[in-house]
Amino acid sequence: MNITKYTFPPHGDDRGQLVAIEATKDLPFAIKRVYYIYDTLPGVRRGFHAHRNLQQILICVSGSCKIHLDDGHDTAEVTLDKPNEGLYIANNMWREMYDFTPGAVLLVLASEYYDEADYIRNYEDFLKMVQEEGL
Ligand code: TYD
């Protein structure tokens, strides 16, 4: 599976690090929504869905976590452990997030507003859609 990661150059100096991300210059889409996941309890696995239209960039800005990706044909496990590295997740991609370290913060940059109708939450429906649409 083709995994697309973005590396954002840190503007580091003797005070520490700073990363700036500008919509459409540094990302393949304009950001409409930002959310973040934190205080994740040990052993939690979350996500378990795909999106019809939404594209996202996931950045573990503190700590680390792993992302399970599934395009209906292949799967991949991706570790996010760098605050200046983003994982691109295209639409029609099943994802699960797991192995959050204590205190991990997962920042998500999203191409669309929150829309429950955009979610595919049933894995069998996801596989059916991939097959029927020849994705
Ligand atoms: P949920 O979809 O369960 O998160 P995940 O897929 O990461 O396991 O979302 C948790 C709750 O937050 C759910 O009630 C929907 C709500 N939510 C919003 O209101 N806006 C958002 O942008 C997102 C991502 C979730």
mmCIF file of C-alpha atoms and ligand atoms in Angstrom:
data_model
loop_
_atom_site.group_PDB
_atom_site.id
_atom_site.type_symbol
_atom_site.label_atom_id
_atom_site.label_comp_id
_atom_site.label_asym_id
_atom_site.label_seq_id
_atom_site.Cartn_x
_atom_site.Cartn_y
_atom_site.Cartn_z
ATOM 1 C CA MET A 1 0.000 0.000 0.000
ATOM 2 C CA ASN A 2 1.211 3.474 -0.835
ATOM 3 C CA ILE A 3 1.799 5.360 2.451
ATOM 4 C CA THR A 4 2.093 9.132 2.124
ATOM 5 C CA LYS A 5 3.830 10.968 4.918
ATOM 6 C CA TYR A 6 4.533 14.684 5.051
ATOM 7 C CA THR A 7 7.566 16.035 6.872
ATOM 8 C CA PHE A 8 7.096 19.591 8.108
ATOM 9 C CA PRO A 9 10.361 21.462 8.630
ATOM 10 C CA PRO A 10 10.811 22.449 12.276
ATOM 11 C CA HIS A 11 11.936 26.015 12.862
ATOM 12 C CA GLY A 12 14.230 25.043 15.698
ATOM 13 C CA ASP A 13 16.572 27.278 17.609
ATOM 14 C CA ASP A 14 18.085 27.326 21.078
ATOM 15 C CA ARG A 15 14.609 27.897 22.566
ATOM 16 C CA GLY A 16 13.093 24.718 21.113
ATOM 17 C CA GLN A 17 11.017 23.733 18.096
ATOM 18 C CA LEU A 18 8.136 25.243 16.143
ATOM 19 C CA VAL A 19 6.268 23.729 13.205
ATOM 20 C CA ALA A 20 4.012 25.765 10.924
ATOM 21 C CA ILE A 21 1.591 24.191 8.452
ATOM 22 C CA GLU A 22 -0.151 26.280 5.831
ATOM 23 C CA ALA A 23 -3.248 25.025 4.040
ATOM 24 C CA THR A 24 -2.775 24.137 0.354
ATOM 25 C CA LYS A 25 0.939 25.111 0.484
ATOM 26 C CA ASP A 26 2.035 22.291 2.800
ATOM 27 C CA LEU A 27 -1.041 20.048 2.524
ATOM 28 C CA PRO A 28 -2.985 18.567 -0.408
ATOM 29 C CA PHE A 29 -6.215 20.218 0.817
ATOM 30 C CA ALA A 30 -7.513 23.300 2.589
ATOM 31 C CA ILE A 31 -8.163 22.636 6.285
ATOM 32 C CA LYS A 32 -11.807 23.011 7.321
ATOM 33 C CA ARG A 33 -11.549 21.327 10.715
ATOM 34 C CA VAL A 34 -8.960 20.515 13.360
ATOM 35 C CA TYR A 35 -9.473 18.068 16.199
ATOM 36 C CA TYR A 36 -7.222 16.217 18.578
ATOM 37 C CA ILE A 37 -7.337 13.062 20.625
ATOM 38 C CA TYR A 38 -5.709 13.005 24.070
ATOM 39 C CA ASP A 39 -6.056 11.365 27.495
ATOM 40 C CA THR A 40 -6.449 8.060 25.656
ATOM 41 C CA LEU A 41 -6.762 5.248 28.157
ATOM 42 C CA PRO A 42 -4.324 2.304 28.033
ATOM 43 C CA GLY A 43 -5.219 -0.397 25.539
ATOM 44 C CA VAL A 44 -7.793 1.719 23.700
ATOM 45 C CA ARG A 45 -8.264 1.163 19.991
ATOM 46 C CA ARG A 46 -10.477 3.672 18.191
ATOM 47 C CA GLY A 47 -11.497 4.814 14.750
ATOM 48 C CA PHE A 48 -13.010 1.739 13.072
ATOM 49 C CA HIS A 49 -14.397 3.654 10.127
ATOM 50 C CA ALA A 50 -13.745 5.032 6.644
ATOM 51 C CA HIS A 51 -14.932 8.240 5.024
ATOM 52 C CA ARG A 52 -16.556 8.729 1.634
ATOM 53 C CA ASN A 53 -15.072 12.171 1.008
ATOM 54 C CA LEU A 54 -12.940 13.269 3.936
ATOM 55 C CA GLN A 55 -9.166 13.528 3.647
ATOM 56 C CA GLN A 56 -7.032 13.889 6.753
ATOM 57 C CA ILE A 57 -3.503 14.429 7.967
ATOM 58 C CA LEU A 58 -2.683 12.803 11.320
ATOM 59 C CA ILE A 59 0.181 14.179 13.401
ATOM 60 C CA CYS A 60 1.139 12.713 16.759
ATOM 61 C CA VAL A 61 2.340 16.015 18.215
ATOM 62 C CA SER A 62 3.281 14.399 21.533
ATOM 63 C CA GLY A 63 4.148 10.787 22.315
ATOM 64 C CA SER A 64 3.383 8.107 19.784
ATOM 65 C CA CYS A 65 0.598 5.941 18.442
ATOM 66 C CA LYS A 66 0.014 3.498 15.624
ATOM 67 C CA ILE A 67 -2.432 3.643 12.742
ATOM 68 C CA HIS A 68 -3.919 0.608 11.029
ATOM 69 C CA LEU A 69 -4.858 1.359 7.415
ATOM 70 C CA ASP A 70 -6.970 -0.832 5.149
ATOM 71 C CA ASP A 71 -7.936 0.069 1.576
ATOM 72 C CA GLY A 72 -10.061 -3.042 1.143
ATOM 73 C CA HIS A 73 -7.221 -4.917 -0.562
ATOM 74 C CA ASP A 74 -4.129 -4.371 1.603
ATOM 75 C CA THR A 75 -3.412 -3.299 5.151
ATOM 76 C CA ALA A 76 -0.541 -1.365 6.722
ATOM 77 C CA GLU A 77 0.547 -0.414 10.218
ATOM 78 C CA VAL A 78 2.097 3.040 10.520
ATOM 79 C CA THR A 79 3.845 4.413 13.605
ATOM 80 C CA LEU A 80 3.512 8.127 14.265
ATOM 81 C CA ASP A 81 6.155 9.308 16.720
ATOM 82 C CA LYS A 82 7.458 12.603 15.335
ATOM 83 C CA PRO A 83 5.735 15.940 16.009
ATOM 84 C CA ASN A 84 6.774 17.224 12.577
ATOM 85 C CA GLU A 85 5.524 14.238 10.570
ATOM 86 C CA GLY A 86 2.011 13.832 9.194
ATOM 87 C CA LEU A 87 0.294 10.753 7.770
ATOM 88 C CA TYR A 88 -2.055 11.444 4.874
ATOM 89 C CA ILE A 89 -5.250 9.376 4.871
ATOM 90 C CA ALA A 90 -7.279 9.595 1.685
ATOM 91 C CA ASN A 91 -11.020 9.029 1.466
ATOM 92 C CA ASN A 92 -12.314 5.448 1.260
ATOM 93 C CA MET A 93 -9.652 4.192 3.665
ATOM 94 C CA TRP A 94 -10.531 2.166 6.784
ATOM 95 C CA ARG A 95 -8.506 3.322 9.813
ATOM 96 C CA GLU A 96 -7.967 2.295 13.428
ATOM 97 C CA MET A 97 -5.725 4.058 15.954
ATOM 98 C CA TYR A 98 -4.022 2.167 18.784
ATOM 99 C CA ASP A 99 -0.952 1.836 21.021
ATOM 100 C CA PHE A 100 -1.200 5.409 22.304
ATOM 101 C CA THR A 101 1.603 6.145 24.744
ATOM 102 C CA PRO A 102 0.555 7.833 28.012
ATOM 103 C CA GLY A 103 0.067 11.537 27.330
ATOM 104 C CA ALA A 104 0.020 11.095 23.544
ATOM 105 C CA VAL A 105 -1.766 13.806 21.561
ATOM 106 C CA LEU A 106 -2.969 12.974 18.058
ATOM 107 C CA LEU A 107 -3.740 16.077 16.015
ATOM 108 C CA VAL A 108 -5.974 15.685 12.973
ATOM 109 C CA LEU A 109 -6.232 18.183 10.113
ATOM 110 C CA ALA A 110 -9.373 17.515 8.110
ATOM 111 C CA SER A 111 -10.546 18.607 4.663
ATOM 112 C CA GLU A 112 -14.263 18.761 5.581
ATOM 113 C CA TYR A 113 -16.538 19.757 8.436
ATOM 114 C CA TYR A 114 -17.798 16.995 10.698
ATOM 115 C CA ASP A 115 -20.513 15.051 8.890
ATOM 116 C CA GLU A 116 -21.805 11.788 10.320
ATOM 117 C CA ALA A 117 -23.273 10.939 6.880
ATOM 118 C CA ASP A 118 -19.720 10.771 5.485
ATOM 119 C CA TYR A 119 -18.802 7.850 7.775
ATOM 120 C CA ILE A 120 -18.790 4.163 6.899
ATOM 121 C CA ARG A 121 -18.746 2.507 10.301
ATOM 122 C CA ASN A 122 -19.420 -1.084 9.300
ATOM 123 C CA TYR A 123 -16.404 -3.006 7.972
ATOM 124 C CA GLU A 124 -18.504 -5.365 5.818
ATOM 125 C CA ASP A 125 -20.206 -2.346 4.210
ATOM 126 C CA PHE A 126 -16.758 -0.880 3.558
ATOM 127 C CA LEU A 127 -15.529 -4.038 1.787
ATOM 128 C CA LYS A 128 -18.763 -4.186 -0.225
ATOM 129 C CA MET A 129 -18.358 -0.582 -1.320
ATOM 130 C CA VAL A 130 -14.734 -1.153 -2.412
ATOM 131 C CA GLN A 131 -15.794 -4.183 -4.433
ATOM 132 C CA GLU A 132 -18.908 -2.632 -5.990
ATOM 133 C CA GLU A 133 -17.140 0.589 -6.953
ATOM 134 C CA GLY A 134 -13.953 -1.123 -8.137
ATOM 135 C CA LEU A 135 -11.821 0.967 -5.786
HETATM 136 P P1 TYD B 1 -15.563 9.134 17.174
HETATM 137 O O1 TYD B 1 -16.000 9.174 15.743
HETATM 138 O O2 TYD B 1 -16.083 8.020 18.025
HETATM 139 O O3 TYD B 1 -13.969 9.113 17.251
HETATM 140 P P2 TYD B 1 -12.942 8.017 16.657
HETATM 141 O O4 TYD B 1 -13.373 7.747 15.259
HETATM 142 O O5 TYD B 1 -11.614 8.686 16.736
HETATM 143 O O6 TYD B 1 -13.009 6.811 17.521
HETATM 144 O O7 TYD B 1 -15.918 10.540 17.823
HETATM 145 C C1 TYD B 1 -16.135 10.696 19.205
HETATM 146 C C2 TYD B 1 -17.243 11.734 19.417
HETATM 147 O O8 TYD B 1 -16.833 13.016 18.973
HETATM 148 C C3 TYD B 1 -18.497 11.379 18.671
HETATM 149 O O9 TYD B 1 -19.588 11.653 19.535
HETATM 150 C C4 TYD B 1 -18.527 12.349 17.511
HETATM 151 C C5 TYD B 1 -17.768 13.529 18.038
HETATM 152 N N1 TYD B 1 -17.021 14.298 17.029
HETATM 153 C C6 TYD B 1 -17.421 15.578 16.715
HETATM 154 O O10 TYD B 1 -18.399 16.118 17.268
HETATM 155 N N2 TYD B 1 -16.701 16.293 15.800
HETATM 156 C C7 TYD B 1 -15.619 15.747 15.181
HETATM 157 O O11 TYD B 1 -14.992 16.439 14.352
HETATM 158 C C8 TYD B 1 -15.232 14.397 15.488
HETATM 159 C C9 TYD B 1 -14.037 13.768 14.822
HETATM 160 C C10 TYD B 1 -15.961 13.703 16.429
#
